[in-house]
Short mmCIF file of C-alpha atoms in Angstrom, two decimals:
data_model
loop_
_atom_site.label_atom_id
_atom_site.label_comp_id
_atom_site.label_asym_id
_atom_site.label_seq_id
_atom_site.Cartn_x
_atom_site.Cartn_y
_atom_site.Cartn_z
CA MET A 22 -100.26 7.17 -20.97
CA LEU A 23 -96.93 5.63 -20.54
CA SER A 24 -95.85 4.02 -17.29
CA PHE A 25 -92.37 2.99 -16.13
CA PRO A 26 -91.57 0.21 -13.72
CA ARG A 27 -90.79 1.69 -10.37
CA ARG A 28 -88.45 -1.05 -9.04
CA PRO A 29 -85.69 -0.63 -11.60
CA LEU A 30 -85.71 3.11 -11.07
CA ARG A 31 -85.24 2.72 -7.36
CA VAL A 32 -82.40 0.26 -7.88
CA GLY A 33 -80.60 2.63 -10.25
CA LEU A 34 -80.97 5.54 -7.86
CA LEU A 35 -79.67 3.45 -4.98
CA ARG A 36 -76.66 2.29 -6.95
CA ALA A 37 -75.83 5.88 -8.00
CA ALA A 38 -76.14 7.03 -4.40
CA ALA A 39 -73.87 4.21 -3.27
CA ARG A 40 -71.28 5.17 -5.85
CA ARG A 41 -71.42 8.79 -4.70
CA ALA A 42 -71.07 7.64 -1.09
CA ARG A 43 -68.00 5.55 -1.91
CA ARG A 44 -66.14 8.27 -3.80
CA PRO A 45 -64.90 10.26 -0.75
CA TRP A 46 -63.48 7.11 0.82
CA ALA A 47 -61.76 6.19 -2.39
CA ARG A 48 -60.31 9.65 -2.62
CA ILE A 49 -59.10 9.45 0.98
CA ALA A 50 -57.56 6.00 0.42
CA GLY A 51 -55.80 7.18 -2.73
CA ALA A 52 -54.48 10.25 -0.97
CA ALA A 53 -53.22 8.11 1.92
CA LEU A 54 -51.44 5.77 -0.49
CA ALA A 55 -49.83 8.66 -2.34
CA LEU A 56 -48.78 10.21 0.97
CA SER A 57 -47.20 6.96 2.16
CA LEU A 58 -45.28 6.63 -1.09
CA ALA A 59 -44.06 10.19 -0.75
CA VAL A 60 -43.17 9.82 2.93
CA SER A 61 -41.39 6.44 2.76
CA PRO A 62 -38.26 7.77 0.91
CA GLY A 63 -38.07 10.55 3.45
CA VAL A 64 -38.28 8.04 6.30
CA ALA A 65 -35.58 5.87 4.69
CA PHE A 66 -33.38 8.92 4.23
CA ALA A 67 -33.84 9.92 7.87
CA GLN A 68 -33.02 6.39 9.03
CA ALA A 69 -29.97 6.30 6.77
CA SER A 70 -28.73 9.65 8.11
CA ALA A 71 -29.15 8.50 11.70
CA LEU A 72 -27.29 5.25 11.00
CA LEU A 73 -24.51 7.14 9.25
CA ASP A 74 -24.09 9.50 12.21
CA GLU A 75 -24.01 6.55 14.63
CA GLY A 76 -21.47 4.72 12.46
CA LYS A 77 -19.18 7.75 12.22
CA ALA A 78 -19.33 8.28 15.98
CA LEU A 79 -18.44 4.63 16.61
CA MET A 80 -15.65 4.83 14.03
CA LYS A 81 -14.12 7.81 15.87
CA LYS A 82 -14.15 5.74 19.08
CA GLY A 83 -12.36 2.91 17.29
CA LYS A 84 -15.34 0.54 17.47
CA LEU A 85 -15.03 -0.50 13.85
CA ALA A 86 -16.83 -3.84 14.24
CA GLU A 87 -19.98 -1.92 15.23
CA ALA A 88 -19.44 1.10 13.00
CA CYS A 89 -19.04 -0.57 9.61
CA PRO A 90 -22.35 -2.55 9.64
CA LYS A 91 -24.29 0.62 10.54
CA ILE A 92 -22.69 2.60 7.72
CA GLU A 93 -23.30 -0.31 5.35
CA GLU A 94 -26.99 -0.41 6.30
CA SER A 95 -27.17 3.37 5.84
CA TYR A 96 -25.80 2.99 2.32
CA ARG A 97 -28.33 0.24 1.58
CA LEU A 98 -31.22 2.49 2.64
CA SER A 99 -29.89 5.58 0.87
CA PRO A 100 -26.96 5.01 -1.54
CA ARG A 101 -25.03 8.28 -1.45
CA SER A 102 -21.43 9.04 -2.32
CA ALA A 103 -20.72 10.51 1.11
CA THR A 104 -21.94 7.30 2.76
CA LEU A 105 -19.88 5.13 0.40
CA LEU A 106 -16.80 7.19 1.24
CA ALA A 107 -17.41 6.66 4.97
CA LEU A 108 -17.97 2.92 4.38
CA ALA A 109 -14.75 2.50 2.39
CA THR A 110 -12.84 4.45 5.05
CA CYS A 111 -14.28 2.23 7.79
CA HIS A 112 -13.38 -0.97 5.95
CA GLU A 113 -9.89 0.37 5.29
CA LYS A 114 -9.37 1.07 9.00
CA GLN A 115 -10.82 -2.36 9.77
CA GLY A 116 -8.12 -3.94 7.62
CA LYS A 117 -10.46 -5.13 4.85
CA LEU A 118 -8.25 -3.68 2.16
CA ALA A 119 -9.70 -5.45 -0.87
CA THR A 120 -13.25 -4.53 0.18
CA ALA A 121 -12.29 -0.89 0.69
CA TRP A 122 -10.37 -0.83 -2.59
CA SER A 123 -13.42 -2.06 -4.50
CA GLU A 124 -15.60 0.54 -2.75
CA TYR A 125 -13.19 3.34 -3.66
CA ILE A 126 -13.41 2.27 -7.30
CA ASP A 127 -17.23 2.32 -7.09
CA LEU A 128 -17.04 5.74 -5.43
CA SER A 129 -14.85 7.05 -8.24
CA ALA A 130 -17.39 5.87 -10.82
CA ALA A 131 -20.29 7.40 -8.88
CA ALA A 132 -18.47 10.71 -8.45
CA ARG A 133 -17.71 10.80 -12.18
CA LYS A 134 -21.42 10.36 -12.97
CA GLU A 135 -22.25 13.15 -10.51
CA GLY A 136 -19.64 15.43 -12.05
CA ASN A 137 -17.78 15.72 -8.73
CA LYS A 138 -14.21 15.80 -10.04
CA ARG A 139 -12.65 16.48 -6.65
CA LEU A 140 -14.28 13.44 -5.06
CA GLU A 141 -13.45 11.34 -8.12
CA ALA A 142 -9.77 12.27 -7.88
CA ASP A 143 -9.73 11.64 -4.13
CA ALA A 144 -11.35 8.22 -4.55
CA LYS A 145 -8.88 7.27 -7.29
CA ALA A 146 -5.93 8.35 -5.15
CA ARG A 147 -7.21 6.37 -2.16
CA GLY A 148 -7.81 3.31 -4.31
CA ALA A 149 -4.36 3.57 -5.88
CA ARG A 150 -2.77 3.88 -2.44
CA LEU A 151 -4.62 0.78 -1.22
CA GLU A 152 -3.79 -1.17 -4.36
CA LEU A 153 -0.14 -1.17 -3.37
CA ARG A 154 -0.94 -2.87 -0.05
CA LEU A 155 -3.48 -5.38 -1.34
CA PRO A 156 -2.79 -9.05 -0.65
CA ARG A 157 -3.30 -11.15 -3.74
CA LEU A 158 -4.19 -14.82 -3.83
CA THR A 159 -3.85 -17.04 -6.89
CA VAL A 160 -5.90 -20.25 -7.06
CA ASN A 161 -4.19 -22.64 -9.47
CA VAL A 162 -6.02 -25.65 -10.88
CA PRO A 163 -3.64 -27.98 -12.75
CA ARG A 164 -4.96 -29.82 -15.77
CA ALA A 165 -4.90 -33.13 -13.88
CA ALA A 166 -7.17 -31.66 -11.19
CA ALA A 167 -9.69 -30.04 -13.57
CA VAL A 168 -12.18 -32.91 -13.63
CA GLU A 169 -15.72 -32.54 -14.95
CA GLY A 170 -18.02 -30.76 -12.52
CA LEU A 171 -15.16 -29.35 -10.43
CA GLU A 172 -16.29 -26.47 -8.22
CA VAL A 173 -13.71 -24.32 -6.44
CA THR A 174 -14.78 -21.92 -3.70
CA LEU A 175 -13.03 -19.22 -1.72
CA ASP A 176 -14.61 -18.54 1.65
CA GLY A 177 -17.75 -20.24 0.35
CA ALA A 178 -18.04 -18.13 -2.81
CA PRO A 179 -17.49 -19.91 -6.15
CA VAL A 180 -14.31 -19.10 -8.04
CA ASP A 181 -15.11 -18.95 -11.73
CA SER A 182 -12.91 -21.12 -13.91
CA ALA A 183 -11.96 -18.06 -15.98
CA SER A 184 -10.17 -16.62 -12.93
CA TRP A 185 -8.18 -19.77 -12.11
CA GLY A 186 -4.48 -18.98 -12.17
CA GLN A 187 -5.03 -15.24 -11.82
CA ALA A 188 -4.00 -13.14 -8.82
CA ARG A 189 -7.06 -11.65 -7.18
CA PRO A 190 -7.19 -8.97 -4.46
CA ILE A 191 -8.27 -10.29 -1.10
CA ASP A 192 -8.62 -8.98 2.44
CA PRO A 193 -5.77 -9.80 4.85
CA GLY A 194 -6.45 -12.65 7.27
CA GLU A 195 -7.49 -16.30 7.22
CA HIS A 196 -9.25 -17.68 4.15
CA LYS A 197 -10.53 -21.12 3.18
CA VAL A 198 -10.18 -22.66 -0.28
CA SER A 199 -12.17 -25.79 -1.09
CA ALA A 200 -12.76 -27.96 -4.15
CA SER A 201 -15.42 -30.58 -4.85
CA ALA A 202 -16.67 -32.64 -7.78
CA PRO A 203 -19.24 -35.39 -8.30
CA GLY A 204 -17.86 -38.74 -7.17
CA ARG A 205 -14.80 -37.12 -5.62
CA LYS A 206 -13.76 -36.38 -2.07
CA THR A 207 -13.89 -32.73 -1.01
CA TRP A 208 -10.57 -30.95 -0.48
CA GLU A 209 -10.06 -27.95 1.79
CA ALA A 210 -7.10 -25.75 2.71
CA SER A 211 -6.64 -22.68 4.93
CA VAL A 212 -4.53 -19.74 3.81
CA SER A 213 -3.26 -16.91 5.98
CA ILE A 214 -2.21 -13.81 4.05
CA LYS A 215 -0.81 -10.46 5.18
CA ARG A 216 -0.80 -6.96 3.71
CA GLY A 217 1.05 -6.74 0.42
CA GLU A 218 1.67 -10.49 0.39
CA ARG A 219 1.23 -12.67 -2.68
CA LYS A 220 0.37 -16.32 -2.25
CA ALA A 221 -0.75 -19.14 -4.47
CA VAL A 222 -2.79 -22.25 -3.67
CA ALA A 223 -2.79 -25.28 -5.95
CA VAL A 224 -5.85 -27.51 -6.02
CA PRO A 225 -4.73 -31.16 -6.08
CA ALA A 226 -6.36 -33.93 -8.08
CA LEU A 227 -9.37 -34.97 -6.01
CA ALA A 228 -9.42 -38.58 -4.84
CA LYS A 229 -12.32 -40.75 -5.95
CA ASP A 230 -15.04 -41.33 -3.39
CA GLY A 231 -15.94 -45.01 -3.43
CA SER A 232 -18.88 -44.52 -1.08
CA ALA A 233 -20.56 -42.01 -3.39
CA ALA A 234 -23.83 -43.09 -5.09
CA PRO A 235 -23.75 -43.53 -8.88
CA GLU A 236 -24.51 -40.38 -10.73
CA PRO A 237 -28.16 -40.13 -11.93
CA ALA A 238 -28.84 -39.81 -15.62
CA PRO A 239 -29.36 -36.26 -16.85
CA ALA A 240 -32.97 -35.07 -16.54
CA GLU A 241 -33.39 -34.43 -20.24
CA GLU A 242 -32.41 -37.96 -21.33
CA ALA A 243 -35.47 -39.71 -19.83
CA PRO A 244 -38.11 -37.68 -21.73
CA ALA A 245 -36.10 -38.12 -24.90
CA LYS A 246 -36.10 -41.93 -24.50
CA GLU A 247 -39.82 -41.97 -23.74
CA ALA A 248 -40.49 -39.85 -26.81
CA ALA A 249 -38.51 -42.26 -29.00
CA ALA A 250 -40.39 -45.28 -27.61
CA ALA A 251 -43.75 -43.58 -28.09
CA ALA A 252 -42.89 -42.65 -31.66
CA THR A 253 -42.18 -46.29 -32.61
CA ALA A 254 -45.15 -47.86 -30.76
CA ALA A 255 -48.02 -45.49 -31.71
CA PRO A 256 -49.67 -44.67 -35.11
CA ASP A 257 -48.42 -41.74 -37.10
CA LYS A 258 -50.84 -39.17 -35.72
CA GLY A 259 -50.59 -40.56 -32.23
CA ALA A 260 -46.89 -40.68 -32.60
CA ASP A 261 -46.94 -37.09 -33.73
CA GLY A 262 -49.09 -36.07 -30.82
CA GLU A 263 -47.02 -38.00 -28.32
CA GLY A 264 -43.93 -36.72 -30.02
CA LYS A 265 -45.13 -33.23 -29.42
CA GLY A 266 -45.87 -34.15 -25.87
CA ALA A 267 -42.44 -35.63 -25.54
CA ALA A 268 -40.97 -32.55 -27.09
CA GLY A 269 -42.93 -30.53 -24.55
CA ALA A 270 -41.47 -32.68 -21.83
CA GLY A 271 -38.07 -32.15 -23.37
CA LYS A 272 -38.63 -28.43 -23.27
CA GLY A 273 -39.76 -28.76 -19.69
CA ALA A 274 -36.60 -30.66 -18.89
CA ALA A 275 -34.58 -28.05 -20.68
CA GLY A 276 -36.40 -25.46 -18.62
CA ALA A 277 -35.46 -27.40 -15.53
CA GLY A 278 -31.92 -27.46 -16.80
CA LYS A 279 -32.04 -23.73 -17.18
CA GLY A 280 -33.52 -23.45 -13.73
CA ALA A 281 -30.75 -25.62 -12.38
CA ALA A 282 -28.23 -23.38 -14.03
CA ALA A 283 -29.75 -20.36 -12.35
CA PRO A 284 -28.35 -21.18 -8.90
CA GLU A 285 -24.92 -21.46 -10.47
CA GLN A 286 -25.32 -18.01 -11.94
CA ALA A 287 -26.62 -16.73 -8.63
CA ALA A 288 -23.71 -18.34 -6.85
CA ALA A 289 -21.40 -16.58 -9.22
CA GLY A 290 -22.98 -13.33 -8.17
CA PRO A 291 -20.60 -12.59 -5.28
CA GLU A 292 -17.67 -13.27 -7.57
CA GLU A 293 -19.03 -10.80 -10.11
CA ASP A 294 -20.02 -8.27 -7.45
CA ALA A 295 -16.50 -8.28 -6.10
CA GLN A 296 -15.25 -6.90 -9.40
CA PRO A 297 -15.41 -3.17 -10.21
CA GLU A 298 -18.10 -1.79 -12.48
CA GLY A 299 -17.41 -1.78 -16.19
CA PRO A 300 -16.66 1.93 -16.71
CA SER A 301 -14.53 2.32 -13.62
CA ALA A 302 -12.68 -0.92 -14.26
CA ALA A 303 -11.68 0.44 -17.64
CA GLU A 304 -10.06 3.41 -15.97
CA GLU A 305 -8.80 1.64 -12.86
CA PRO A 306 -7.82 -1.84 -14.12
CA GLU A 307 -6.79 -4.46 -11.65
CA ALA A 308 -3.02 -4.61 -11.55
CA SER A 309 -1.59 -7.85 -12.81
CA PRO A 310 1.26 -9.45 -10.86
CA GLY A 311 4.29 -7.22 -11.26
CA ALA A 312 2.37 -4.08 -12.25
CA SER A 313 2.20 -2.63 -8.77
CA PRO A 314 5.14 -0.21 -8.36
CA LYS A 315 5.65 -1.19 -4.74
CA HIS A 316 5.63 -4.97 -4.98
CA ALA A 317 8.55 -7.16 -3.98
CA GLY A 318 11.43 -6.93 -6.42
CA SER A 319 10.62 -3.49 -7.79
CA PHE A 320 13.33 -0.88 -8.32
CA VAL A 321 13.56 1.95 -5.77
CA LEU A 322 15.24 5.32 -6.29
CA GLU A 323 15.32 8.25 -3.87
CA VAL A 324 16.92 11.63 -4.51
CA GLY A 325 16.80 14.79 -2.47
CA ALA A 326 18.48 17.89 -1.15
CA ALA A 327 20.04 17.93 2.31
CA GLY A 328 21.57 20.47 4.61
CA GLY A 329 22.58 20.81 8.22
CA ALA A 330 25.55 21.03 10.51
CA LEU A 331 28.96 19.39 10.00
CA ILE A 332 31.20 19.09 13.05
CA GLY A 333 34.80 18.14 12.37
CA LEU A 334 36.83 16.96 15.35
CA ILE A 335 39.91 16.13 13.28
CA ASP A 336 42.71 17.23 15.60
CA SER A 337 45.65 16.06 13.53
CA GLY A 338 46.61 15.85 9.89
CA SER A 339 48.68 17.28 7.09
CA PHE A 340 48.41 20.34 4.93
CA GLY A 341 50.30 21.58 1.87
CA ASP A 342 54.04 20.98 1.72
CA LEU A 343 55.63 20.44 5.14
CA SER A 344 59.15 20.03 3.73
CA THR A 345 59.83 23.72 4.34
CA TYR A 346 59.81 23.05 8.08
CA SER A 347 62.33 21.25 10.25
CA TYR A 348 62.64 20.18 13.87
CA SER A 349 65.43 19.08 16.18
CA TYR A 350 65.80 16.43 18.86
CA ASN A 351 68.64 14.94 20.95
CA ILE A 352 70.58 12.03 19.52
CA LEU A 353 73.65 12.11 21.81
CA PRO A 354 74.04 13.18 25.43
CA GLU A 355 75.42 16.48 24.25
CA GLY A 356 74.24 16.70 20.64
CA GLU A 357 71.05 17.13 18.63
CA LEU A 358 69.83 16.44 15.11
CA ILE A 359 67.95 18.85 12.88
CA ALA A 360 65.55 16.72 10.83
CA PRO A 361 63.52 17.90 7.80
CA CYS A 362 59.72 17.56 7.89
CA ASN A 363 57.64 15.48 5.57
CA ASP A 364 54.13 14.01 5.65
CA GLU A 365 55.37 10.87 7.39
CA VAL A 366 57.13 12.40 10.41
CA CYS A 367 55.43 15.78 10.77
CA HIS A 368 51.80 16.65 11.25
CA ALA A 369 49.74 19.70 12.05
CA SER A 370 47.25 20.06 14.87
CA PHE A 371 43.88 21.75 14.36
CA GLU A 372 41.03 23.17 16.35
CA PRO A 373 37.52 21.69 15.97
CA ALA A 374 35.61 23.06 12.98
CA ILE A 375 31.84 23.53 13.14
CA GLY A 376 29.81 24.93 10.28
CA PRO A 377 26.74 24.52 8.08
CA PHE A 378 26.82 22.45 4.93
CA ALA A 379 24.48 21.89 1.97
CA GLY A 380 24.31 19.04 -0.49
CA GLY A 381 22.21 16.07 -1.42
CA GLN A 382 21.61 12.39 -0.97
CA ALA A 383 20.54 9.44 -3.09
CA PHE A 384 19.30 5.93 -2.40
CA VAL A 385 19.28 3.15 -4.99
CA GLY A 386 17.87 -0.23 -4.14
CA VAL A 387 15.10 -2.79 -4.42
CA ALA A 388 11.86 -3.34 -2.52
CA LEU A 389 12.15 -6.71 -0.82
CA SER A 390 8.57 -6.17 0.36
CA GLU A 391 6.10 -3.32 0.69
CA ARG A 392 7.75 -2.25 3.95
CA LEU A 393 11.41 -3.17 3.43
CA HIS A 394 13.79 -1.47 0.99
CA LEU A 395 17.41 -2.57 0.68
CA GLY A 396 20.15 -0.85 -1.31
CA ALA A 397 22.91 1.76 -1.04
CA ARG A 398 22.88 5.41 0.00
CA VAL A 399 25.25 8.25 -0.89
CA LEU A 400 25.44 11.48 1.11
CA GLY A 401 27.51 14.47 0.13
CA GLY A 402 27.77 18.20 0.61
CA TYR A 403 29.91 21.32 0.82
CA ARG A 404 30.76 22.89 4.16
CA PHE A 405 30.49 26.67 4.17
CA GLY A 406 33.80 28.10 5.28
CA GLY A 407 35.73 25.28 3.62
CA GLY A 408 35.33 21.52 3.67
CA TYR A 409 33.24 18.72 2.30
CA LEU A 410 31.60 15.38 3.05
CA VAL A 411 31.34 12.53 0.51
CA VAL A 412 30.34 9.17 2.02
CA GLY A 413 28.21 6.17 1.10
CA GLY A 414 27.49 2.54 1.79
CA PRO A 415 24.85 -0.19 2.18
CA SER A 416 21.48 0.93 3.48
CA ALA A 417 18.18 -0.58 4.62
CA SER A 418 14.83 1.15 5.28
CA LEU A 419 11.80 -0.26 7.10
CA ARG A 420 8.39 1.40 7.05
CA PHE A 421 6.15 1.83 10.10
CA GLY A 422 2.97 3.62 9.03
CA ARG A 423 4.05 7.06 7.85
CA LEU A 424 7.59 6.63 9.16
CA TRP A 425 10.62 5.11 7.45
CA LEU A 426 13.43 4.05 9.80
CA GLY A 427 16.75 2.86 8.46
CA LEU A 428 20.44 2.25 8.98
CA THR A 429 23.34 3.00 6.63
CA GLY A 430 26.97 1.93 6.86
CA LEU A 431 29.19 4.74 5.59
CA VAL A 432 32.76 5.13 4.40
CA GLY A 433 34.29 8.06 2.55
CA ALA A 434 36.31 11.27 2.64
CA VAL A 435 35.79 14.25 4.92
CA GLY A 436 37.59 17.60 4.75
CA GLN A 437 37.47 20.62 7.04
CA ASP A 438 39.05 24.04 6.88
CA ALA A 439 40.18 24.58 10.48
CA LYS A 440 42.51 26.80 12.45
CA VAL A 441 46.10 25.51 12.69
CA THR A 442 47.39 25.40 16.27
CA GLY A 443 50.90 24.10 15.44
CA VAL A 444 53.08 21.58 13.67
CA LYS A 445 54.93 18.81 15.45
CA GLY A 446 57.59 16.33 14.41
CA GLU A 447 57.95 12.77 15.64
CA ILE A 448 60.97 11.54 17.59
CA PRO A 449 62.18 8.03 16.73
CA SER A 450 61.13 5.56 19.40
CA GLU A 451 64.71 4.53 20.16
CA LEU A 452 65.56 8.14 21.07
CA VAL A 453 62.53 8.90 23.26
CA ASP A 454 64.56 8.29 26.46
CA ARG A 455 67.25 10.76 25.40
CA ASN A 456 64.55 13.39 24.78
CA TYR A 457 63.07 13.19 28.28
CA GLY A 458 60.33 10.79 27.24
CA ARG A 459 58.86 13.05 24.59
CA THR A 460 57.48 11.41 21.43
CA GLU A 461 57.21 14.63 19.44
CA VAL A 462 58.42 18.22 19.45
CA ASP A 463 57.39 21.50 17.84
CA VAL A 464 58.85 22.24 14.42
CA ASN A 465 61.22 25.15 13.89
CA ALA A 466 58.93 27.69 12.24
CA ARG A 467 59.51 31.33 11.85
CA GLU A 468 56.88 33.50 13.43
CA GLY A 469 54.03 34.01 11.02
CA SER A 470 55.14 31.24 8.67
CA LEU A 471 52.36 28.85 9.72
CA PRO A 472 49.02 29.40 7.95
CA GLU A 473 46.16 30.58 10.11
CA THR A 474 43.80 27.95 8.68
CA ALA A 475 44.26 24.95 6.43
CA LEU A 476 42.20 22.20 4.86
CA VAL A 477 42.69 18.90 6.61
CA GLU A 478 41.30 15.72 5.06
CA THR A 479 40.82 12.21 6.34
CA LEU A 480 39.25 8.88 5.46
CA ALA A 481 36.35 8.15 7.79
CA PHE A 482 33.99 5.27 8.42
CA GLY A 483 30.86 4.90 10.53
CA GLY A 484 27.11 4.99 10.04
CA SER A 485 23.91 6.99 10.08
CA VAL A 486 20.33 6.49 11.19
CA GLU A 487 17.48 7.39 8.83
CA VAL A 488 14.27 8.92 10.17
CA SER A 489 11.87 9.86 7.36
CA LEU A 490 8.30 11.14 7.55
CA VAL A 491 6.00 10.57 4.58
CA LEU A 492 4.58 14.01 3.77
CA ALA A 493 2.66 12.81 0.73
CA ASP A 494 2.13 9.30 -0.60
CA LEU A 495 1.57 9.52 -4.36
CA PRO A 496 1.24 6.00 -5.78
CA SER A 497 0.28 5.51 -9.40
CA SER A 498 0.90 3.18 -12.31
CA SER A 499 3.37 5.60 -13.96
CA TRP A 500 7.07 6.16 -13.30
CA THR A 501 6.22 9.09 -11.01
CA SER A 502 4.78 6.76 -8.37
CA GLY A 503 6.39 7.42 -5.01
CA ALA A 504 6.34 9.48 -1.84
CA LEU A 505 7.59 12.87 -0.68
CA LEU A 506 9.75 12.48 2.43
CA LEU A 507 11.09 14.79 5.11
CA SER A 508 14.22 13.04 6.37
CA ALA A 509 17.04 13.33 8.88
CA TRP A 510 20.25 11.28 8.90
CA PRO A 511 22.19 11.71 12.17
CA THR A 512 25.71 10.58 11.23
CA PHE A 513 28.73 9.59 13.34
CA MET A 514 32.05 8.64 11.75
CA LYS A 515 35.58 7.85 12.96
CA GLY A 516 38.41 9.38 10.96
CA LEU A 517 42.03 8.28 10.89
CA ASP A 518 42.69 11.20 13.22
CA GLY A 519 39.60 12.34 15.07
CA PHE A 520 35.86 12.15 14.58
CA VAL A 521 33.18 13.61 12.32
CA ILE A 522 29.57 14.31 13.30
CA ALA A 523 26.93 15.41 10.80
CA ALA A 524 23.26 16.21 11.22
CA PRO A 525 21.77 16.58 7.72
CA VAL A 526 18.04 17.17 7.18
CA GLY A 527 16.37 17.29 3.79
CA LEU A 528 13.46 16.79 1.44
CA GLY A 529 13.51 13.88 -0.95
CA TYR A 530 11.29 11.93 -3.30
CA ARG A 531 11.37 8.14 -3.26
CA PHE A 532 10.31 6.58 -6.56
CA TYR A 533 8.93 3.05 -6.21
#
């Protein structure tokens, strides 16, 4: 008869029972872990949505300093295109143009990956519009200043040597540039830059710091010297073993060197992060100095159609051939002289002429800055019912948000077809007393011989005020870059005989 030990059997049964008892708890713990992993993205999304709503509400109230951090935290918790759009908009309103520009470029890349062409186009247009207003700072490091170990920083972030001498977008405001090197005194400079401005800062040669401690020997040199000494003092095998140990130390030192280089790479992180992503940068490259169509010195051309009212208050002038008329005046106490008319001694009088006119205008100049355009403007048109206006002169336009305000000095010819009220001849000044103080008299014209209307022309000079509203700002890197404007040019001019008032309004496109 076989017998089995009872103790091991009991132990096995107990262990099996314990395993069965633990299984429900394990299942519950696993389910709880899976539930927490499934719930945590939902919680983050809810938090992000709440922060985004708070940020948008604060942005509407104008509290940008509070709004932007909330939207930024929302984007960190849940990176969505809609949140990035709100963040870029907030930074743009806050005046951080370079930050917003970079975010618009990232948004364009994200929208392209999502297949949202409308958002991609909108982000590109916003980024292009901001690019024209970006301040750009160039950090120059002359060869004499480029000592070994030189580190240049902008607002505490390292400026890579590859970007020295290159214009880089930067937010408007105060910025600090500093330079340091081993054994040299630190140099610092503050730079204030405005929208659309371009500035350059030159790093001088750093002065030697006599109080600085001597530079320590590089970490990898000491193990190398120890390895060489050990190799000469020990037997072959020992030397080999110690040599390996020294080589290990050398590798360790090299590892330390690599570790030391890591902070430099990490420090370069902000510099790299500030640049656009690879794919989007290929499509939206950073404009080099002179590429922006709205920078100082660029050519500006505006053309457009105009129409409005032309009011001619030219009360005197000449028309046709006046030699067919004559007039008489006293030359003796009992005699008079019949004198022939000509353009010098006879002139016609006219009634005011008011009528609509249609034509166009053009401005040719240069952008002295993003907001100031200087050049010349020409305005011309035909007056319905007879007449014209052709004037031009120097012009200047200054931008205030979506408004352009400007002044133009004008000189040119104006003609009006007006009703003739009569023709008069001049009396010589020495005979005014003999003609009862009169300086002119009516010409001898047969009834019906005077024309009912005639074209009277005069040279006029004066000025106009420009008031233009930007209906659409369409900046780009091509020749079509510009803006669609709705403009009015209230004009007042003094003619040789009378005045001219014009009120043209028109649509134009300003290429810049």
